């Protein structure tokens, strides 16, 4: 319990990933999970916790882009689908306009501007804002904030919550093995006096290797 409290206290200054434990902060609530399992088995209890808190018509639910381990980027979108709210992923800039939000969505070669009505869910990239560092006063203030823990008994009345659909037991996917890919050799750099000489040397090397 102490570990959970310390983790949630840090969220006052540095946002965390999105459930099961909620702590009131400057926003309406911060929700963080302490479950093992895949994306589906973690999204459902997250949704149960959010529904327990309540979603108002002008709410914006912020999620991280993806976890640093599974790297799937699926929990946020699954939360939005289960809550039946619109979603935008890879958000790098946000402008609030009444009951709508205009966002810049990061693409490989630029940005896409999208306007979406609230309530909505946004998954955010690091370009959205610089990380805020903790202050001693802010940390001490966090310990005074109320902390509420939602477990299975708290959320079991939600139709999404079942012992067979949450946690490791409810995960339809399992990691069989992880490994570090074998390093490739550095290769050979061909740089002669002229492009023509470089091309001739490359041709000779490929020919000797029976590639051509």
JSON list of C-alpha atoms in Angstrom, two decimals, residues 1-202:
[
{"chain": "A", "resi": 1, "resn": "UNK", "atom": "CA", "xyz": [0.00, 0.00, 0.00]},
{"chain": "A", "resi": 2, "resn": "UNK", "atom": "CA", "xyz": [2.87, 2.36, 0.77]},
{"chain": "A", "resi": 3, "resn": "UNK", "atom": "CA", "xyz": [4.33, 1.66, -2.66]},
{"chain": "A", "resi": 4, "resn": "UNK", "atom": "CA", "xyz": [1.02, 2.52, -4.31]},
{"chain": "A", "resi": 5, "resn": "UNK", "atom": "CA", "xyz": [0.74, 5.75, -2.35]},
{"chain": "A", "resi": 6, "resn": "UNK", "atom": "CA", "xyz": [4.26, 6.81, -3.31]},
{"chain": "A", "resi": 7, "resn": "UNK", "atom": "CA", "xyz": [3.64, 5.98, -6.97]},
{"chain": "A", "resi": 8, "resn": "UNK", "atom": "CA", "xyz": [0.41, 7.95, -7.05]},
{"chain": "A", "resi": 9, "resn": "UNK", "atom": "CA", "xyz": [2.03, 10.86, -5.23]},
{"chain": "A", "resi": 10, "resn": "UNK", "atom": "CA", "xyz": [4.58, 11.23, -8.01]},
{"chain": "A", "resi": 11, "resn": "UNK", "atom": "CA", "xyz": [1.71, 11.49, -10.48]},
{"chain": "A", "resi": 12, "resn": "UNK", "atom": "CA", "xyz": [0.90, 14.88, -9.01]},
{"chain": "A", "resi": 13, "resn": "UNK", "atom": "CA", "xyz": [3.92, 16.21, -10.87]},
{"chain": "A", "resi": 14, "resn": "UNK", "atom": "CA", "xyz": [4.76, 13.60, -13.48]},
{"chain": "A", "resi": 15, "resn": "UNK", "atom": "CA", "xyz": [1.82, 11.90, -15.27]},
{"chain": "A", "resi": 16, "resn": "UNK", "atom": "CA", "xyz": [1.67, 8.11, -15.28]},
{"chain": "A", "resi": 17, "resn": "UNK", "atom": "CA", "xyz": [0.27, 5.51, -17.58]},
{"chain": "A", "resi": 18, "resn": "UNK", "atom": "CA", "xyz": [-3.40, 4.74, -17.33]},
{"chain": "A", "resi": 19, "resn": "UNK", "atom": "CA", "xyz": [-6.19, 1.66, -13.47]},
{"chain": "A", "resi": 20, "resn": "UNK", "atom": "CA", "xyz": [-7.56, 0.04, -10.39]},
{"chain": "A", "resi": 21, "resn": "UNK", "atom": "CA", "xyz": [-6.18, 2.71, -8.06]},
{"chain": "A", "resi": 22, "resn": "UNK", "atom": "CA", "xyz": [-7.37, 6.30, -8.18]},
{"chain": "A", "resi": 23, "resn": "UNK", "atom": "CA", "xyz": [-5.95, 9.39, -6.54]},
{"chain": "A", "resi": 24, "resn": "UNK", "atom": "CA", "xyz": [-7.45, 12.86, -6.71]},
{"chain": "A", "resi": 25, "resn": "UNK", "atom": "CA", "xyz": [-5.03, 15.33, -8.27]},
{"chain": "A", "resi": 26, "resn": "UNK", "atom": "CA", "xyz": [-5.27, 18.68, -10.03]},
{"chain": "A", "resi": 27, "resn": "UNK", "atom": "CA", "xyz": [-7.41, 16.86, -12.58]},
{"chain": "A", "resi": 28, "resn": "UNK", "atom": "CA", "xyz": [-10.58, 15.02, -11.61]},
{"chain": "A", "resi": 29, "resn": "UNK", "atom": "CA", "xyz": [-8.69, 11.79, -10.94]},
{"chain": "A", "resi": 30, "resn": "UNK", "atom": "CA", "xyz": [-5.57, 9.82, -11.81]},
{"chain": "A", "resi": 31, "resn": "UNK", "atom": "CA", "xyz": [-6.09, 6.13, -12.54]},
{"chain": "A", "resi": 32, "resn": "UNK", "atom": "CA", "xyz": [-3.23, 3.62, -12.63]},
{"chain": "A", "resi": 33, "resn": "UNK", "atom": "CA", "xyz": [-3.29, -0.17, -12.87]},
{"chain": "A", "resi": 34, "resn": "UNK", "atom": "CA", "xyz": [-1.35, -2.72, -10.88]},
{"chain": "A", "resi": 35, "resn": "UNK", "atom": "CA", "xyz": [-2.40, -5.74, -12.91]},
{"chain": "A", "resi": 36, "resn": "UNK", "atom": "CA", "xyz": [-0.36, -8.24, -14.87]},
{"chain": "A", "resi": 37, "resn": "UNK", "atom": "CA", "xyz": [-1.75, -9.36, -18.19]},
{"chain": "A", "resi": 38, "resn": "UNK", "atom": "CA", "xyz": [-2.23, -8.30, -21.78]},
{"chain": "A", "resi": 39, "resn": "UNK", "atom": "CA", "xyz": [-3.95, -5.22, -23.16]},
{"chain": "A", "resi": 40, "resn": "UNK", "atom": "CA", "xyz": [-7.50, -6.59, -23.11]},
{"chain": "A", "resi": 41, "resn": "UNK", "atom": "CA", "xyz": [-7.33, -7.93, -19.56]},
{"chain": "A", "resi": 42, "resn": "UNK", "atom": "CA", "xyz": [-6.02, -4.57, -18.31]},
{"chain": "A", "resi": 43, "resn": "UNK", "atom": "CA", "xyz": [-8.33, -2.32, -20.32]},
{"chain": "A", "resi": 44, "resn": "UNK", "atom": "CA", "xyz": [-11.50, -3.81, -18.82]},
{"chain": "A", "resi": 45, "resn": "UNK", "atom": "CA", "xyz": [-10.73, -3.07, -15.14]},
{"chain": "A", "resi": 46, "resn": "UNK", "atom": "CA", "xyz": [-9.47, 0.35, -16.20]},
{"chain": "A", "resi": 47, "resn": "UNK", "atom": "CA", "xyz": [-12.82, 1.05, -17.78]},
{"chain": "A", "resi": 48, "resn": "UNK", "atom": "CA", "xyz": [-14.58, -0.25, -14.68]},
{"chain": "A", "resi": 49, "resn": "UNK", "atom": "CA", "xyz": [-12.63, 2.18, -12.51]},
{"chain": "A", "resi": 50, "resn": "UNK", "atom": "CA", "xyz": [-13.30, 5.11, -14.85]},
{"chain": "A", "resi": 51, "resn": "UNK", "atom": "CA", "xyz": [-17.02, 4.33, -14.93]},
{"chain": "A", "resi": 52, "resn": "UNK", "atom": "CA", "xyz": [-16.98, 4.14, -11.13]},
{"chain": "A", "resi": 53, "resn": "UNK", "atom": "CA", "xyz": [-15.55, 7.67, -11.00]},
{"chain": "A", "resi": 54, "resn": "UNK", "atom": "CA", "xyz": [-17.92, 8.81, -13.74]},
{"chain": "A", "resi": 55, "resn": "UNK", "atom": "CA", "xyz": [-17.37, 10.41, -17.14]},
{"chain": "A", "resi": 56, "resn": "UNK", "atom": "CA", "xyz": [-18.82, 13.91, -17.57]},
{"chain": "A", "resi": 57, "resn": "UNK", "atom": "CA", "xyz": [-19.70, 15.54, -20.88]},
{"chain": "A", "resi": 58, "resn": "UNK", "atom": "CA", "xyz": [-16.65, 17.81, -20.95]},
{"chain": "A", "resi": 59, "resn": "UNK", "atom": "CA", "xyz": [-14.10, 15.22, -19.74]},
{"chain": "A", "resi": 60, "resn": "UNK", "atom": "CA", "xyz": [-10.89, 14.35, -21.59]},
{"chain": "A", "resi": 61, "resn": "UNK", "atom": "CA", "xyz": [-9.22, 11.06, -20.68]},
{"chain": "A", "resi": 62, "resn": "UNK", "atom": "CA", "xyz": [-5.44, 11.16, -21.17]},
{"chain": "A", "resi": 63, "resn": "UNK", "atom": "CA", "xyz": [-3.43, 7.97, -21.70]},
{"chain": "A", "resi": 64, "resn": "UNK", "atom": "CA", "xyz": [0.19, 7.35, -22.48]},
{"chain": "A", "resi": 65, "resn": "UNK", "atom": "CA", "xyz": [1.02, 6.33, -26.05]},
{"chain": "A", "resi": 66, "resn": "UNK", "atom": "CA", "xyz": [2.29, 2.86, -25.11]},
{"chain": "A", "resi": 67, "resn": "UNK", "atom": "CA", "xyz": [4.07, 0.91, -22.40]},
{"chain": "A", "resi": 68, "resn": "UNK", "atom": "CA", "xyz": [7.83, 0.52, -22.61]},
{"chain": "A", "resi": 69, "resn": "UNK", "atom": "CA", "xyz": [7.66, -3.27, -22.27]},
{"chain": "A", "resi": 70, "resn": "UNK", "atom": "CA", "xyz": [4.87, -4.61, -24.49]},
{"chain": "A", "resi": 71, "resn": "UNK", "atom": "CA", "xyz": [5.04, -1.59, -26.82]},
{"chain": "A", "resi": 72, "resn": "UNK", "atom": "CA", "xyz": [1.59, -2.40, -28.21]},
{"chain": "A", "resi": 73, "resn": "UNK", "atom": "CA", "xyz": [-0.18, 0.99, -27.85]},
{"chain": "A", "resi": 74, "resn": "UNK", "atom": "CA", "xyz": [-3.52, -0.82, -27.52]},
{"chain": "A", "resi": 75, "resn": "UNK", "atom": "CA", "xyz": [-4.73, -0.19, -23.96]},
{"chain": "A", "resi": 76, "resn": "UNK", "atom": "CA", "xyz": [-5.78, 3.42, -24.56]},
{"chain": "A", "resi": 77, "resn": "UNK", "atom": "CA", "xyz": [-7.79, 2.69, -27.73]},
{"chain": "A", "resi": 78, "resn": "UNK", "atom": "CA", "xyz": [-9.44, -0.33, -26.07]},
{"chain": "A", "resi": 79, "resn": "UNK", "atom": "CA", "xyz": [-10.49, 1.85, -23.12]},
{"chain": "A", "resi": 80, "resn": "UNK", "atom": "CA", "xyz": [-12.11, 4.32, -25.53]},
{"chain": "A", "resi": 81, "resn": "UNK", "atom": "CA", "xyz": [-13.95, 1.54, -27.39]},
{"chain": "A", "resi": 82, "resn": "UNK", "atom": "CA", "xyz": [-15.31, 0.04, -24.17]},
{"chain": "A", "resi": 83, "resn": "UNK", "atom": "CA", "xyz": [-16.39, 3.48, -22.91]},
{"chain": "A", "resi": 84, "resn": "UNK", "atom": "CA", "xyz": [-17.95, 4.30, -26.32]},
{"chain": "A", "resi": 85, "resn": "UNK", "atom": "CA", "xyz": [-16.14, 7.63, -26.57]},
{"chain": "A", "resi": 86, "resn": "UNK", "atom": "CA", "xyz": [-14.17, 9.02, -29.55]},
{"chain": "A", "resi": 87, "resn": "UNK", "atom": "CA", "xyz": [-10.41, 8.62, -29.49]},
{"chain": "A", "resi": 88, "resn": "UNK", "atom": "CA", "xyz": [-7.33, 10.17, -31.08]},
{"chain": "A", "resi": 89, "resn": "UNK", "atom": "CA", "xyz": [-3.90, 8.58, -30.73]},
{"chain": "A", "resi": 90, "resn": "UNK", "atom": "CA", "xyz": [-0.38, 10.05, -30.91]},
{"chain": "A", "resi": 91, "resn": "UNK", "atom": "CA", "xyz": [-1.50, 13.52, -29.79]},
{"chain": "A", "resi": 92, "resn": "UNK", "atom": "CA", "xyz": [1.25, 16.16, -29.78]},
{"chain": "A", "resi": 93, "resn": "UNK", "atom": "CA", "xyz": [-0.78, 19.36, -29.24]},
{"chain": "A", "resi": 94, "resn": "UNK", "atom": "CA", "xyz": [-4.19, 20.11, -27.69]},
{"chain": "A", "resi": 95, "resn": "UNK", "atom": "CA", "xyz": [-6.54, 23.12, -27.91]},
{"chain": "A", "resi": 96, "resn": "UNK", "atom": "CA", "xyz": [-9.78, 23.07, -25.91]},
{"chain": "A", "resi": 97, "resn": "UNK", "atom": "CA", "xyz": [-12.76, 24.86, -27.46]},
{"chain": "A", "resi": 98, "resn": "UNK", "atom": "CA", "xyz": [-15.86, 24.53, -25.30]},
{"chain": "A", "resi": 99, "resn": "UNK", "atom": "CA", "xyz": [-17.08, 20.95, -25.55]},
{"chain": "A", "resi": 100, "resn": "UNK", "atom": "CA", "xyz": [-14.66, 20.01, -28.30]},
{"chain": "A", "resi": 101, "resn": "UNK", "atom": "CA", "xyz": [-10.92, 19.49, -28.53]},
{"chain": "A", "resi": 102, "resn": "UNK", "atom": "CA", "xyz": [-8.69, 20.21, -31.52]},
{"chain": "A", "resi": 103, "resn": "UNK", "atom": "CA", "xyz": [-5.52, 18.13, -31.57]},
{"chain": "A", "resi": 104, "resn": "UNK", "atom": "CA", "xyz": [-2.44, 17.64, -33.70]},
{"chain": "A", "resi": 105, "resn": "UNK", "atom": "CA", "xyz": [-1.89, 13.94, -34.32]},
{"chain": "A", "resi": 106, "resn": "UNK", "atom": "CA", "xyz": [1.71, 12.96, -34.93]},
{"chain": "A", "resi": 107, "resn": "UNK", "atom": "CA", "xyz": [2.40, 11.14, -38.22]},
{"chain": "A", "resi": 108, "resn": "UNK", "atom": "CA", "xyz": [5.61, 9.76, -39.65]},
{"chain": "A", "resi": 109, "resn": "UNK", "atom": "CA", "xyz": [5.98, 12.72, -42.02]},
{"chain": "A", "resi": 110, "resn": "UNK", "atom": "CA", "xyz": [4.03, 15.51, -40.34]},
{"chain": "A", "resi": 111, "resn": "UNK", "atom": "CA", "xyz": [0.82, 16.18, -38.40]},
{"chain": "A", "resi": 112, "resn": "UNK", "atom": "CA", "xyz": [-2.91, 15.61, -38.85]},
{"chain": "A", "resi": 113, "resn": "UNK", "atom": "CA", "xyz": [-5.31, 18.15, -37.30]},
{"chain": "A", "resi": 114, "resn": "UNK", "atom": "CA", "xyz": [-8.46, 16.57, -35.85]},
{"chain": "A", "resi": 115, "resn": "UNK", "atom": "CA", "xyz": [-11.41, 18.10, -34.00]},
{"chain": "A", "resi": 116, "resn": "UNK", "atom": "CA", "xyz": [-13.24, 15.77, -31.63]},
{"chain": "A", "resi": 117, "resn": "UNK", "atom": "CA", "xyz": [-16.18, 16.23, -29.25]},
{"chain": "A", "resi": 118, "resn": "UNK", "atom": "CA", "xyz": [-15.92, 15.56, -25.52]},
{"chain": "A", "resi": 119, "resn": "UNK", "atom": "CA", "xyz": [-15.95, 13.29, -23.66]},
{"chain": "A", "resi": 120, "resn": "UNK", "atom": "CA", "xyz": [-13.04, 11.75, -25.53]},
{"chain": "A", "resi": 121, "resn": "UNK", "atom": "CA", "xyz": [-9.81, 9.83, -24.99]},
{"chain": "A", "resi": 122, "resn": "UNK", "atom": "CA", "xyz": [-6.38, 10.95, -26.17]},
{"chain": "A", "resi": 123, "resn": "UNK", "atom": "CA", "xyz": [-3.14, 8.97, -26.18]},
{"chain": "A", "resi": 124, "resn": "UNK", "atom": "CA", "xyz": [-0.22, 11.36, -25.89]},
{"chain": "A", "resi": 125, "resn": "UNK", "atom": "CA", "xyz": [3.35, 11.46, -27.20]},
{"chain": "A", "resi": 126, "resn": "UNK", "atom": "CA", "xyz": [6.28, 13.07, -25.39]},
{"chain": "A", "resi": 127, "resn": "UNK", "atom": "CA", "xyz": [6.15, 16.13, -27.67]},
{"chain": "A", "resi": 128, "resn": "UNK", "atom": "CA", "xyz": [2.89, 17.19, -26.02]},
{"chain": "A", "resi": 129, "resn": "UNK", "atom": "CA", "xyz": [4.61, 18.94, -23.12]},
{"chain": "A", "resi": 130, "resn": "UNK", "atom": "CA", "xyz": [7.92, 18.88, -21.23]},
{"chain": "A", "resi": 131, "resn": "UNK", "atom": "CA", "xyz": [8.05, 16.64, -18.17]},
{"chain": "A", "resi": 132, "resn": "UNK", "atom": "CA", "xyz": [7.54, 18.47, -14.90]},
{"chain": "A", "resi": 133, "resn": "UNK", "atom": "CA", "xyz": [10.01, 17.75, -12.12]},
{"chain": "A", "resi": 134, "resn": "UNK", "atom": "CA", "xyz": [8.95, 17.08, -8.57]},
{"chain": "A", "resi": 135, "resn": "UNK", "atom": "CA", "xyz": [9.26, 19.68, -5.85]},
{"chain": "A", "resi": 136, "resn": "UNK", "atom": "CA", "xyz": [9.53, 18.86, -2.16]},
{"chain": "A", "resi": 137, "resn": "UNK", "atom": "CA", "xyz": [6.39, 20.87, -1.41]},
{"chain": "A", "resi": 138, "resn": "UNK", "atom": "CA", "xyz": [4.46, 19.13, -4.16]},
{"chain": "A", "resi": 139, "resn": "UNK", "atom": "CA", "xyz": [5.50, 15.69, -2.94]},
{"chain": "A", "resi": 140, "resn": "UNK", "atom": "CA", "xyz": [4.45, 16.45, 0.64]},
{"chain": "A", "resi": 141, "resn": "UNK", "atom": "CA", "xyz": [1.12, 17.85, -0.58]},
{"chain": "A", "resi": 142, "resn": "UNK", "atom": "CA", "xyz": [0.41, 14.62, -2.47]},
{"chain": "A", "resi": 143, "resn": "UNK", "atom": "CA", "xyz": [0.48, 12.58, 0.72]},
{"chain": "A", "resi": 144, "resn": "UNK", "atom": "CA", "xyz": [-2.53, 14.56, 1.92]},
{"chain": "A", "resi": 145, "resn": "UNK", "atom": "CA", "xyz": [-4.62, 13.63, -1.13]},
{"chain": "A", "resi": 146, "resn": "UNK", "atom": "CA", "xyz": [-7.30, 10.93, -0.75]},
{"chain": "A", "resi": 147, "resn": "UNK", "atom": "CA", "xyz": [-6.39, 7.49, -2.08]},
{"chain": "A", "resi": 148, "resn": "UNK", "atom": "CA", "xyz": [-9.00, 4.94, -3.11]},
{"chain": "A", "resi": 149, "resn": "UNK", "atom": "CA", "xyz": [-8.26, 1.37, -4.19]},
{"chain": "A", "resi": 150, "resn": "UNK", "atom": "CA", "xyz": [-10.61, -0.46, -6.54]},
{"chain": "A", "resi": 151, "resn": "UNK", "atom": "CA", "xyz": [-10.25, -4.25, -6.51]},
{"chain": "A", "resi": 152, "resn": "UNK", "atom": "CA", "xyz": [-12.33, -7.08, -7.93]},
{"chain": "A", "resi": 153, "resn": "UNK", "atom": "CA", "xyz": [-14.91, -6.82, -5.15]},
{"chain": "A", "resi": 154, "resn": "UNK", "atom": "CA", "xyz": [-15.34, -3.11, -5.87]},
{"chain": "A", "resi": 155, "resn": "UNK", "atom": "CA", "xyz": [-15.80, -3.52, -9.64]},
{"chain": "A", "resi": 156, "resn": "UNK", "atom": "CA", "xyz": [-17.36, -6.99, -9.97]},
{"chain": "A", "resi": 157, "resn": "UNK", "atom": "CA", "xyz": [-20.86, -5.63, -10.72]},
{"chain": "A", "resi": 158, "resn": "UNK", "atom": "CA", "xyz": [-19.59, -4.11, -13.97]},
{"chain": "A", "resi": 159, "resn": "UNK", "atom": "CA", "xyz": [-20.40, -6.43, -16.92]},
{"chain": "A", "resi": 160, "resn": "UNK", "atom": "CA", "xyz": [-16.81, -6.10, -18.17]},
{"chain": "A", "resi": 161, "resn": "UNK", "atom": "CA", "xyz": [-15.34, -7.47, -14.95]},
{"chain": "A", "resi": 162, "resn": "UNK", "atom": "CA", "xyz": [-15.01, -11.21, -14.50]},
{"chain": "A", "resi": 163, "resn": "UNK", "atom": "CA", "xyz": [-12.29, -13.34, -12.89]},
{"chain": "A", "resi": 164, "resn": "UNK", "atom": "CA", "xyz": [-11.81, -15.06, -16.24]},
{"chain": "A", "resi": 165, "resn": "UNK", "atom": "CA", "xyz": [-11.31, -11.83, -18.23]},
{"chain": "A", "resi": 166, "resn": "UNK", "atom": "CA", "xyz": [-8.88, -9.81, -16.10]},
{"chain": "A", "resi": 167, "resn": "UNK", "atom": "CA", "xyz": [-5.26, -10.25, -15.07]},
{"chain": "A", "resi": 168, "resn": "UNK", "atom": "CA", "xyz": [-3.05, -13.10, -16.28]},
{"chain": "A", "resi": 169, "resn": "UNK", "atom": "CA", "xyz": [-5.91, -15.60, -16.17]},
{"chain": "A", "resi": 170, "resn": "UNK", "atom": "CA", "xyz": [-7.98, -13.45, -18.50]},
{"chain": "A", "resi": 171, "resn": "UNK", "atom": "CA", "xyz": [-5.18, -12.73, -20.98]},
{"chain": "A", "resi": 172, "resn": "UNK", "atom": "CA", "xyz": [-5.75, -14.32, -24.40]},
{"chain": "A", "resi": 173, "resn": "UNK", "atom": "CA", "xyz": [-2.12, -13.64, -25.30]},
{"chain": "A", "resi": 174, "resn": "UNK", "atom": "CA", "xyz": [1.01, -14.78, -23.46]},
{"chain": "A", "resi": 175, "resn": "UNK", "atom": "CA", "xyz": [4.70, -14.06, -24.01]},
{"chain": "A", "resi": 176, "resn": "UNK", "atom": "CA", "xyz": [6.44, -17.34, -24.84]},
{"chain": "A", "resi": 177, "resn": "UNK", "atom": "CA", "xyz": [9.98, -16.03, -25.09]},
{"chain": "A", "resi": 178, "resn": "UNK", "atom": "CA", "xyz": [11.94, -12.79, -25.29]},
{"chain": "A", "resi": 179, "resn": "UNK", "atom": "CA", "xyz": [15.40, -12.47, -26.78]},
{"chain": "A", "resi": 180, "resn": "UNK", "atom": "CA", "xyz": [17.96, -9.96, -28.00]},
{"chain": "A", "resi": 181, "resn": "UNK", "atom": "CA", "xyz": [18.34, -10.07, -31.80]},
{"chain": "A", "resi": 182, "resn": "UNK", "atom": "CA", "xyz": [21.75, -11.11, -33.03]},
{"chain": "A", "resi": 183, "resn": "UNK", "atom": "CA", "xyz": [23.91, -8.16, -33.99]},
{"chain": "A", "resi": 184, "resn": "UNK", "atom": "CA", "xyz": [24.69, -7.73, -37.66]},
{"chain": "A", "resi": 185, "resn": "UNK", "atom": "CA", "xyz": [28.20, -7.01, -38.88]},
{"chain": "A", "resi": 186, "resn": "UNK", "atom": "CA", "xyz": [29.14, -3.45, -39.65]},
{"chain": "A", "resi": 187, "resn": "UNK", "atom": "CA", "xyz": [29.58, -4.11, -43.37]},
{"chain": "A", "resi": 188, "resn": "UNK", "atom": "CA", "xyz": [32.17, -2.68, -45.74]},
{"chain": "A", "resi": 189, "resn": "UNK", "atom": "CA", "xyz": [32.34, 0.91, -46.85]},
{"chain": "A", "resi": 190, "resn": "UNK", "atom": "CA", "xyz": [33.49, 1.51, -50.42]},
{"chain": "A", "resi": 191, "resn": "UNK", "atom": "CA", "xyz": [34.74, 5.02, -51.08]},
{"chain": "A", "resi": 192, "resn": "UNK", "atom": "CA", "xyz": [37.17, 5.43, -53.94]},
{"chain": "A", "resi": 193, "resn": "UNK", "atom": "CA", "xyz": [38.52, 8.57, -55.56]},
{"chain": "A", "resi": 194, "resn": "UNK", "atom": "CA", "xyz": [35.65, 8.75, -58.05]},
{"chain": "A", "resi": 195, "resn": "UNK", "atom": "CA", "xyz": [32.11, 7.37, -58.20]},
{"chain": "A", "resi": 196, "resn": "UNK", "atom": "CA", "xyz": [33.13, 5.29, -61.18]},
{"chain": "A", "resi": 197, "resn": "UNK", "atom": "CA", "xyz": [35.95, 3.64, -59.25]},
{"chain": "A", "resi": 198, "resn": "UNK", "atom": "CA", "xyz": [33.59, 2.99, -56.32]},
{"chain": "A", "resi": 199, "resn": "UNK", "atom": "CA", "xyz": [31.07, 1.37, -58.66]},
{"chain": "A", "resi": 200, "resn": "UNK", "atom": "CA", "xyz": [33.77, -0.85, -60.19]},
{"chain": "A", "resi": 201, "resn": "UNK", "atom": "CA", "xyz": [34.98, -1.98, -56.76]},
{"chain": "A", "resi": 202, "resn": "UNK", "atom": "CA", "xyz": [31.41, -2.68, -55.62]}
]
